Amino acid sequence: MTKTPAKPAPKKRKKRAAPTLGPEKTARLFAALAEDRPAPKTELEYHNPYTLVVAVALSAQATDVGVNKATKKLFKVADTPEKMLELGEEGVAEHIKTIGLWRNKAKNVIALSQLLVDEYGGKVPETREELTKLPGVGRKTANVVLNEAFGHETIAVDTHIFRVSNRTGLAPGKTPDEVEAQLERVTPDEFRKGAHHWLILHGRYVCTARKPKCWDCVIADICKFKDKTPDPARKAKTSDLGPKGP
């Protein structure tokens, strides 16, 4: 009996990234965000480039509010690598126990402090390559430090920036690295310094993960997100009118 040859499995279609907004709309988007938040900055509290490195490293899988509560006392006693080494791993751990992954983070803080003292004279280096050599410091942390502490035009793609970039069509990508590369390509020169802060703050407070506040969004007319959230106040007002008809 001749067997019927099995049909080849259908090829899965690759999902195409959403098209970018184009230069004119991209410029309008950043202009609107800039007008909405004229002086954007990180919400992490720090005293100098070193404490910024520590704060950003501690913020992985933690909120800025939670990190600030922990570092408020920590930075009063240890705002340099040398002082942090004097405090020791156990001392650091006692200050950051309220932060997720605090044991491993305490080890990294001591290790990066030791490296800064041994190889950089206690000073924070100003290149991404050198920053990412520090324990607990990845590309995202390095970009934040370069932007905030040294004024470099870097963009650190976190979950908020990743979401906003994809939802709006500004810089679609499947990975943070892809989104970063897209943002580097499309962001107009005059907005490059503040782009990181505008996007992260917009994602944190307006373009939130579950229910974006589309009715209160300054770039809603530009954004390509299809399932825009309706204004709950208008919905409530409509429901108060009762059923239509006699």
XYZ file of N, CA and C in Angstrom:
738
model
N 0.852 -1.195 0.000
C 0.000 0.000 0.000
C 0.892 1.251 0.000
N 0.632 2.097 -0.973
C 1.454 3.296 -1.088
C 1.000 4.351 -0.089
N 1.938 4.834 0.680
C 1.617 5.868 1.668
C 1.589 7.240 1.007
N 0.592 7.979 1.381
C 0.505 9.357 0.885
C 1.553 10.198 1.586
N 2.392 10.836 0.818
C 3.437 11.647 1.459
C 2.837 12.746 2.322
N 3.443 12.906 3.486
C 2.941 13.925 4.420
C 3.155 15.326 3.849
N 2.151 16.148 4.059
C 2.261 17.527 3.587
C 3.251 18.297 4.455
N 4.094 19.065 3.824
C 5.034 19.861 4.617
C 4.300 20.877 5.491
N 4.815 21.065 6.686
C 4.181 22.009 7.605
C 4.245 23.412 7.018
N 3.142 24.141 7.143
C 3.141 25.502 6.588
C 4.176 26.376 7.279
N 4.813 27.183 6.475
C 5.829 28.059 7.040
C 5.175 29.165 7.860
N 5.755 29.384 9.023
C 5.234 30.458 9.872
C 5.667 31.805 9.310
N 4.702 32.654 9.207
C 5.021 33.989 8.716
C 5.707 34.799 9.815
N 6.771 35.423 9.441
C 7.479 36.253 10.409
C 6.695 37.543 10.631
N 6.540 37.871 11.900
C 5.859 39.114 12.225
C 6.759 40.296 11.889
N 6.216 41.175 11.114
C 6.990 42.351 10.750
C 6.862 43.415 11.838
N 7.948 44.089 12.089
C 7.914 45.172 13.062
C 7.026 46.289 12.529
N 6.344 46.952 13.449
C 5.480 48.057 13.048
C 6.316 49.135 12.370
N 5.764 49.766 11.358
C 6.533 50.798 10.655
C 6.845 51.972 11.576
N 7.959 52.610 11.336
C 8.318 53.767 12.141
C 7.463 54.961 11.742
N 7.491 55.981 12.557
C 6.611 57.128 12.343
C 7.035 58.014 11.190
N 8.307 58.004 10.893
C 8.821 58.924 9.888
C 9.376 60.172 10.557
N 10.260 60.893 9.881
C 10.958 62.034 10.476
C 10.036 63.131 11.003
N 8.992 63.483 10.260
C 8.130 64.597 10.659
C 7.356 64.276 11.934
N 6.748 63.105 11.994
C 5.984 62.715 13.181
C 6.897 62.431 14.369
N 8.083 61.891 14.098
C 9.047 61.635 15.175
C 9.450 62.944 15.848
N 9.720 63.948 15.043
C 10.084 65.259 15.580
C 8.929 65.857 16.379
N 7.702 65.694 15.879
C 6.530 66.190 16.599
C 6.353 65.470 17.925
N 6.593 64.179 17.922
C 6.454 63.380 19.147
C 7.407 63.886 20.227
N 8.678 64.030 19.877
C 9.651 64.484 20.865
C 9.389 65.923 21.294
N 8.942 66.758 20.366
C 8.639 68.145 20.707
C 7.507 68.211 21.732
N 6.504 67.336 21.560
C 5.371 67.306 22.490
C 5.810 66.815 23.866
N 6.639 65.774 23.898
C 7.136 65.257 25.169
C 8.021 66.285 25.869
N 8.822 67.000 25.086
C 9.713 68.021 25.646
C 8.918 69.176 26.240
N 7.835 69.552 25.570
C 6.996 70.635 26.087
C 6.267 70.190 27.351
N 5.891 68.913 27.390
C 5.167 68.375 28.544
C 6.066 68.272 29.774
N 7.333 67.921 29.563
C 8.301 67.807 30.665
C 9.576 68.548 30.250
N 9.633 69.850 30.471
C 10.754 70.664 29.984
C 12.104 70.324 30.598
N 12.116 69.834 31.830
C 13.398 69.554 32.503
C 13.412 68.129 33.054
N 13.474 67.131 32.172
C 13.419 65.742 32.638
C 14.727 65.312 33.291
N 14.627 64.460 34.294
C 15.823 63.916 34.937
C 15.467 62.602 35.623
N 16.470 61.857 36.007
C 16.231 60.589 36.685
C 15.543 60.823 38.022
N 14.731 59.872 38.438
C 14.070 59.972 39.737
C 14.870 59.273 40.830
N 15.993 58.692 40.463
C 16.894 58.125 41.463
C 17.667 59.263 42.129
N 17.813 59.180 43.435
C 18.533 60.213 44.179
C 20.001 59.813 44.313
N 20.891 60.751 43.995
C 22.321 60.457 44.056
C 23.092 61.736 44.344
N 24.349 61.592 44.774
C 25.172 62.744 45.145
C 26.266 63.035 44.125
N 26.727 62.009 43.442
C 27.856 62.128 42.524
C 27.815 60.947 41.559
N 28.701 60.902 40.558
C 28.671 59.787 39.607
C 28.764 58.415 40.276
N 29.538 58.309 41.345
C 29.669 57.006 42.023
C 28.342 56.561 42.628
N 27.690 57.445 43.381
C 26.423 57.044 44.000
C 25.352 56.798 42.937
N 25.464 57.463 41.769
C 24.534 57.188 40.679
C 24.740 55.767 40.158
N 25.991 55.367 39.973
C 26.281 53.995 39.524
C 25.662 52.990 40.493
N 25.858 53.208 41.779
C 25.325 52.296 42.796
C 23.799 52.286 42.747
N 23.191 53.455 42.685
C 21.729 53.545 42.682
C 21.115 52.837 41.476
N 21.705 53.054 40.305
C 21.167 52.424 39.099
C 21.356 50.908 39.159
N 22.495 50.463 39.660
C 22.742 49.026 39.793
C 21.743 48.396 40.757
N 21.397 49.119 41.814
C 20.435 48.606 42.791
C 19.009 48.603 42.252
N 18.743 49.430 41.238
C 17.371 49.589 40.749
C 16.892 48.446 39.866
N 17.772 47.523 39.509
C 17.352 46.364 38.701
C 16.297 45.565 39.465
N 15.148 45.358 38.840
C 14.032 44.634 39.446
C 13.600 45.264 40.762
N 13.667 46.578 40.821
C 13.220 47.328 41.997
C 12.721 48.687 41.524
N 11.911 49.340 42.326
C 11.401 50.657 41.953
C 12.367 51.745 42.409
N 12.315 52.887 41.724
C 13.158 54.011 42.120
C 12.823 54.474 43.530
N 11.537 54.435 43.874
C 11.107 54.843 45.220
C 11.735 53.942 46.270
N 11.711 52.636 46.020
C 12.286 51.678 46.957
C 13.790 51.849 47.102
N 14.460 52.106 45.972
C 15.910 52.311 46.002
C 16.248 53.581 46.777
N 15.496 54.643 46.535
C 15.761 55.910 47.219
C 15.619 55.784 48.737
N 14.646 55.001 49.171
C 14.458 54.802 50.612
C 15.669 54.111 51.226
N 16.215 53.142 50.488
C 17.358 52.384 50.996
C 18.652 53.183 50.945
N 18.825 53.948 49.873
C 20.100 54.660 49.702
C 20.169 55.976 50.470
N 19.053 56.449 50.957
C 19.054 57.711 51.705
C 20.024 57.651 52.880
N 19.972 56.559 53.642
C 20.880 56.388 54.779
C 22.239 55.854 54.325
N 22.213 54.978 53.315
C 23.461 54.379 52.831
C 24.422 55.448 52.331
N 23.938 56.375 51.533
C 24.819 57.384 50.946
C 25.286 58.432 51.961
N 24.594 58.513 53.090
C 25.059 59.425 54.138
C 26.354 58.931 54.772
N 26.529 57.614 54.798
C 27.735 57.037 55.420
C 28.745 56.550 54.394
N 28.304 56.377 53.137
C 29.209 55.846 52.113
C 28.863 56.433 50.746
N 29.484 57.570 50.426
C 29.235 58.194 49.124
C 30.461 58.160 48.216
N 31.455 57.350 48.591
C 32.636 57.130 47.757
C 32.967 55.643 47.791
N 33.709 55.149 46.808
C 34.088 53.728 46.821
C 34.868 53.349 48.083
N 35.735 54.250 48.519
C 36.551 53.969 49.702
C 35.680 53.794 50.952
N 34.719 54.670 51.134
C 33.830 54.583 52.296
C 32.949 53.341 52.224
N 32.550 52.979 50.991
C 31.707 51.797 50.819
C 32.491 50.547 51.193
N 33.767 50.504 50.844
C 34.608 49.358 51.200
C 34.797 49.273 52.710
N 34.893 50.421 53.360
C 35.000 50.430 54.824
C 33.724 49.892 55.459
N 32.600 50.194 54.849
C 31.311 49.708 55.359
C 31.219 48.199 55.244
N 31.747 47.652 54.149
C 31.774 46.204 53.964
C 30.477 45.635 53.434
N 30.559 44.397 52.964
C 29.391 43.753 52.350
C 28.221 43.632 53.314
N 28.490 43.236 54.553
C 27.410 43.083 55.532
C 26.776 44.431 55.844
N 27.604 45.459 55.913
C 27.076 46.792 56.180
C 26.186 47.286 55.053
N 26.613 47.038 53.817
C 25.796 47.407 52.664
C 24.482 46.630 52.684
N 24.585 45.343 52.962
C 23.404 44.478 52.984
C 22.361 44.959 53.984
N 22.813 45.432 55.122
C 21.886 45.916 56.153
C 21.077 47.112 55.656
N 21.677 47.919 54.807
C 20.992 49.109 54.298
C 20.025 48.795 53.153
N 20.267 47.716 52.419
C 19.475 47.488 51.201
C 18.595 46.234 51.287
N 18.329 45.751 52.495
C 17.534 44.531 52.660
C 16.118 44.648 52.114
N 15.626 45.850 51.953
C 14.266 46.042 51.447
C 14.191 45.963 49.924
N 15.351 45.858 49.285
C 15.404 45.812 47.814
C 15.542 44.361 47.352
N 14.892 44.020 46.259
C 14.999 42.667 45.718
C 16.428 42.306 45.349
N 16.772 41.039 45.542
C 18.100 40.515 45.230
C 19.207 41.233 46.011
N 18.896 41.641 47.238
C 19.811 42.483 48.003
C 21.145 41.819 48.323
N 21.147 40.508 48.531
C 22.421 39.835 48.852
C 23.413 39.943 47.692
N 22.937 39.597 46.508
C 23.806 39.651 45.335
C 24.197 41.087 45.004
N 23.272 42.015 45.210
C 23.547 43.414 44.933
C 24.590 43.977 45.901
N 24.543 43.540 47.143
C 25.542 43.990 48.122
C 26.932 43.521 47.701
N 27.018 42.297 47.200
C 28.304 41.776 46.714
C 28.816 42.606 45.540
N 27.895 42.930 44.624
C 28.286 43.704 43.446
C 28.742 45.113 43.816
N 28.067 45.734 44.771
C 28.436 47.089 45.187
C 29.854 47.108 45.744
N 30.173 46.108 46.556
C 31.529 46.024 47.108
C 32.545 45.707 46.013
N 32.181 44.790 45.116
C 33.105 44.395 44.044
C 33.371 45.557 43.085
N 32.333 46.307 42.709
C 32.543 47.428 41.785
C 33.310 48.559 42.473
N 33.081 48.719 43.770
C 33.821 49.735 44.523
C 35.305 49.394 44.572
N 35.605 48.109 44.781
C 37.000 47.672 44.832
C 37.684 47.881 43.483
N 36.961 47.573 42.408
C 37.522 47.743 41.068
C 37.780 49.216 40.758
N 36.860 50.080 41.179
C 37.040 51.511 40.960
C 38.279 52.032 41.689
N 38.491 51.536 42.911
C 39.656 51.956 43.692
C 40.946 51.409 43.076
N 40.902 50.137 42.695
C 42.113 49.471 42.194
C 42.537 49.962 40.815
N 41.579 50.194 39.921
C 41.920 50.485 38.530
C 41.643 51.918 38.067
N 40.795 52.649 38.815
C 40.413 53.977 38.337
C 40.623 55.069 39.382
N 41.384 54.762 40.408
C 41.658 55.774 41.421
C 40.431 56.260 42.156
N 39.398 55.412 42.214
C 38.169 55.772 42.921
C 37.199 56.606 42.107
N 37.553 56.902 40.843
C 36.693 57.710 39.998
C 35.908 56.839 39.011
N 34.697 57.261 38.694
C 33.852 56.530 37.746
C 34.315 56.829 36.330
N 34.622 55.805 35.537
C 35.065 56.033 34.150
C 33.938 56.587 33.293
N 34.309 57.213 32.188
C 33.326 57.904 31.359
C 33.122 57.243 30.003
N 33.401 55.940 29.907
C 33.121 55.222 28.664
C 32.262 54.001 28.968
N 31.436 53.626 27.996
C 30.568 52.470 28.186
C 31.387 51.195 28.372
N 32.450 51.069 27.608
C 33.294 49.870 27.690
C 33.842 49.672 29.096
N 34.320 50.749 29.709
C 34.892 50.636 31.050
C 33.803 50.451 32.103
N 32.688 51.132 31.939
C 31.598 51.020 32.909
C 31.051 49.595 32.974
N 30.911 48.948 31.817
C 30.347 47.602 31.793
C 31.308 46.543 32.325
N 32.522 46.937 32.637
C 33.451 46.016 33.295
C 33.165 45.918 34.786
N 32.420 46.886 35.311
C 32.109 46.903 36.739
C 31.051 45.849 37.059
N 31.233 45.077 38.129
C 30.252 44.060 38.514
C 28.859 44.668 38.724
N 27.853 44.039 38.136
C 26.483 44.514 38.289
C 26.103 45.652 37.369
N 27.025 46.052 36.486
C 26.754 47.164 35.564
C 26.688 46.633 34.136
N 25.500 46.666 33.567
C 25.320 46.247 32.182
C 25.209 47.448 31.267
N 24.843 47.211 30.031
C 24.754 48.287 29.035
C 23.729 49.344 29.439
N 22.574 48.891 29.964
C 21.526 49.836 30.340
C 22.001 50.763 31.459
N 22.617 50.181 32.497
C 23.127 50.985 33.606
C 24.188 51.958 33.118
N 25.080 51.480 32.268
C 26.145 52.327 31.733
C 25.561 53.509 30.965
N 24.530 53.250 30.157
C 23.915 54.325 29.378
C 23.265 55.376 30.272
N 22.631 54.927 31.360
C 22.017 55.873 32.301
C 23.087 56.763 32.918
N 24.172 56.163 33.358
C 25.257 56.911 34.001
C 25.891 57.894 33.013
N 26.146 57.445 31.798
C 26.750 58.317 30.788
C 25.857 59.511 30.485
N 24.549 59.264 30.424
C 23.598 60.332 30.113
C 23.429 61.293 31.277
N 23.160 60.742 32.453
C 22.819 61.565 33.615
C 24.036 62.249 34.242
N 25.115 61.503 34.405
C 26.288 62.041 35.105
C 27.235 62.814 34.191
N 27.318 62.380 32.923
C 28.328 62.969 32.048
C 27.760 63.694 30.824
N 26.435 63.693 30.684
C 25.822 64.453 29.601
C 25.928 63.837 28.224
N 26.209 62.530 28.141
C 26.289 61.870 26.843
C 24.880 61.648 26.275
N 24.769 61.592 24.974
C 23.472 61.409 24.314
C 23.159 59.925 24.164
N 23.035 59.250 25.308
C 22.756 57.814 25.295
C 21.308 57.556 25.702
N 20.795 56.401 25.286
C 19.424 56.009 25.625
C 19.459 54.609 26.229
N 19.017 54.498 27.466
C 19.001 53.208 28.161
C 17.602 52.614 28.046
N 17.459 51.552 27.291
C 16.134 50.988 27.026
C 15.717 50.048 28.159
N 14.802 50.530 28.990
C 14.223 49.689 30.033
C 12.835 49.256 29.569
N 12.066 48.657 30.463
C 10.745 48.136 30.074
C 9.807 49.251 29.618
N 9.923 50.450 30.218
C 9.047 51.561 29.837
C 9.375 52.077 28.430
N 10.647 52.301 28.178
C 11.060 52.807 26.865
C 10.779 51.767 25.786
N 10.988 50.497 26.102
C 10.707 49.415 25.153
C 9.227 49.427 24.769
N 8.368 49.590 25.767
C 6.917 49.593 25.527
C 6.493 50.806 24.705
N 6.930 51.986 25.096
C 6.548 53.206 24.387
C 7.051 53.187 22.946
N 8.276 52.742 22.755
C 8.859 52.721 21.412
C 8.101 51.801 20.475
N 7.651 50.668 20.993
C 6.902 49.722 20.168
C 5.453 50.139 19.979
N 4.805 50.587 21.039
C 3.398 50.975 20.933
C 3.195 52.131 19.959
N 4.025 53.127 20.083
C 3.840 54.327 19.270
C 4.268 54.139 17.826
N 5.167 53.168 17.594
C 5.750 53.013 16.266
C 6.992 53.866 16.099
N 7.436 54.478 17.196
C 8.619 55.333 17.151
C 9.871 54.554 16.788
N 10.090 53.445 17.503
C 11.301 52.644 17.270
C 11.004 51.191 17.599
N 10.244 50.502 16.760
C 9.864 49.121 17.040
C 11.055 48.169 17.001
N 10.996 47.168 17.859
C 12.051 46.163 17.898
C 11.663 45.039 18.838
N 12.247 43.862 18.622
C 11.913 42.698 19.442
C 12.762 42.606 20.700
N 13.873 43.298 20.723
C 14.764 43.263 21.877
C 15.146 44.693 22.260
N 15.587 44.896 23.508
C 16.042 46.227 23.914
C 17.159 46.764 23.028
N 18.059 45.888 22.593
C 19.160 46.332 21.724
C 18.636 46.830 20.383
N 17.619 46.141 19.836
C 17.039 46.564 18.557
C 16.364 47.921 18.708
N 15.642 48.083 19.817
C 14.958 49.358 20.058
C 15.973 50.477 20.251
N 17.040 50.198 20.989
C 18.081 51.211 21.199
C 18.692 51.645 19.864
N 18.980 50.667 19.009
C 19.570 50.981 17.704
C 18.620 51.833 16.863
N 17.323 51.496 16.938
C 16.328 52.269 16.194
C 16.236 53.699 16.720
N 16.227 53.837 18.046
C 16.138 55.165 18.647
C 17.357 56.011 18.298
N 18.515 55.370 18.286
C 19.736 56.080 17.906
C 19.625 56.601 16.468
N 18.933 55.839 15.646
C 18.821 56.194 14.224
C 17.788 57.285 13.978
N 16.648 57.245 14.699
C 15.539 58.143 14.344
C 15.435 59.401 15.204
N 16.072 59.419 16.374
C 15.922 60.573 17.272
C 16.630 61.809 16.711
N 15.910 62.903 16.518
C 16.538 64.137 16.017
C 17.617 64.638 16.973
N 18.630 65.268 16.439
C 19.772 65.717 17.230
C 19.376 66.576 18.427
N 18.420 67.475 18.225
C 18.061 68.406 19.299
C 17.354 67.745 20.478
N 16.930 66.479 20.290
C 16.222 65.775 21.354
C 17.017 64.601 21.934
N 18.214 64.375 21.456
C 18.960 63.171 21.836
C 19.348 63.162 23.326
N 19.682 64.318 23.882
C 20.105 64.369 25.278
C 18.975 63.995 26.232
N 17.766 64.483 25.951
C 16.648 64.241 26.864
C 15.770 63.066 26.499
N 16.023 62.434 25.340
C 15.142 61.363 24.851
C 14.927 60.260 25.881
N 16.005 59.830 26.520
C 15.913 58.752 27.509
C 14.903 59.099 28.593
N 15.021 60.284 29.161
C 14.154 60.677 30.270
C 12.717 60.907 29.817
N 12.522 61.549 28.670
C 11.159 61.784 28.201
C 10.412 60.477 27.986
N 11.075 59.515 27.375
C 10.408 58.243 27.063
C 10.132 57.419 28.307
N 11.098 57.382 29.231
C 10.909 56.564 30.425
C 9.828 57.145 31.325
N 9.795 58.467 31.465
C 8.787 59.102 32.317
C 7.401 59.002 31.682
N 7.342 59.099 30.363
C 6.055 58.949 29.677
C 5.522 57.519 29.861
N 6.416 56.534 29.776
C 5.999 55.154 29.973
C 5.624 54.844 31.404
N 6.281 55.491 32.337
C 6.025 55.234 33.760
C 4.700 55.830 34.227
N 4.350 57.016 33.688
C 3.190 57.724 34.226
C 2.006 57.850 33.272
N 2.225 57.699 31.985
C 1.122 57.853 31.037
C 0.888 56.572 30.231
N 1.911 56.136 29.510
C 1.783 54.932 28.664
C 2.097 53.689 29.483
N 1.284 53.470 30.515
C 1.509 52.368 31.446
C 1.188 51.023 30.799
N 1.674 49.964 31.430
C 1.596 48.635 30.816
C 0.165 48.150 30.600
N -0.655 48.155 31.627
C -1.991 47.547 31.515
C -3.036 48.498 30.952
N -3.128 49.690 31.511
C -4.136 50.639 31.051
C -3.486 51.989 30.764
N -2.954 52.148 29.566
C -2.337 53.433 29.232
C -3.368 54.561 29.297
N -2.941 55.725 29.765
C -3.844 56.870 29.915
C -3.894 57.655 28.597
N -4.428 57.012 27.597
C -4.433 57.583 26.250
C -5.189 58.904 26.184
N -6.219 59.059 27.026
C -7.009 60.292 27.030
C -6.220 61.484 27.594
N -5.128 61.194 28.270
C -4.318 62.249 28.889
C -2.905 62.263 28.296
N -2.783 61.805 27.052
C -1.482 61.637 26.406
C -1.242 62.743 25.385
N -0.088 63.394 25.473
C 0.222 64.517 24.576
C 0.640 64.064 23.182
N 0.838 62.755 23.020
C 1.221 62.259 21.698
C 0.204 61.260 21.150
N -1.005 61.278 21.692
C -2.047 60.323 21.278
C -2.377 60.432 19.798
N -2.305 61.645 19.249
C -2.645 61.832 17.838
C -1.560 61.308 16.910
N -0.369 61.092 17.450
C 0.754 60.587 16.656
C 0.912 59.076 16.829
N 0.607 58.609 18.026
C 0.821 57.203 18.406
C 0.033 56.240 17.521
N 0.662 55.121 17.144
C 0.025 54.122 16.279
C -0.639 52.984 17.053
N -0.679 53.091 18.388
C -1.321 52.064 19.214
C -2.815 52.039 18.907
N -3.329 50.893 18.474
C -4.713 50.804 18.014
C -5.721 50.769 19.157
N -5.422 50.005 20.212
C -6.391 49.805 21.287
C -6.274 50.892 22.358
N -6.498 52.134 21.947
C -6.359 53.243 22.885
C -7.434 53.173 23.975
N -7.020 53.461 25.196
C -7.919 53.394 26.345
C -8.828 54.616 26.363
N -10.153 54.405 26.447
C -11.075 55.554 26.479
C -11.016 56.270 27.830
N -11.440 57.505 27.833
C -11.457 58.313 29.049
C -12.505 57.753 30.008
N -12.103 57.260 31.186
C -13.079 56.686 32.125
C -14.078 57.717 32.626
N -13.692 58.981 32.707
C -14.605 60.020 33.168
C -15.742 60.213 32.174
N -15.401 60.202 30.879
C -16.421 60.358 29.847
C -17.347 59.143 29.821
N -16.755 57.956 30.045
C -17.549 56.735 30.065
C -18.536 56.766 31.220
N -18.076 57.223 32.377
C -18.936 57.292 33.548
C -20.052 58.306 33.335
N -19.709 59.444 32.686
C -20.700 60.490 32.428
C -21.775 59.978 31.489
N -21.371 59.201 30.486
C -22.321 58.645 29.523
C -23.267 57.662 30.187
N -22.712 56.809 31.089
C -23.532 55.806 31.765
C -24.540 56.449 32.708
N -24.201 57.632 33.211
C -25.111 58.335 34.131
C -26.358 58.860 33.410
N -26.275 58.992 32.095
C -27.399 59.501 31.328
C -28.547 58.494 31.251
N -28.222 57.232 31.553
C -29.227 56.186 31.505
C -29.497 55.697 30.112
N -30.377 54.717 29.935
C -30.648 54.161 28.603
C -31.326 55.169 27.690
N -31.011 55.092 26.409
C -31.643 55.973 25.436
C -33.051 55.516 25.119
N -33.851 56.420 24.599
C -35.189 56.057 24.157
C -36.241 56.446 25.179
N -37.496 56.256 24.849
C -38.600 56.645 25.725
C -38.676 55.753 26.956
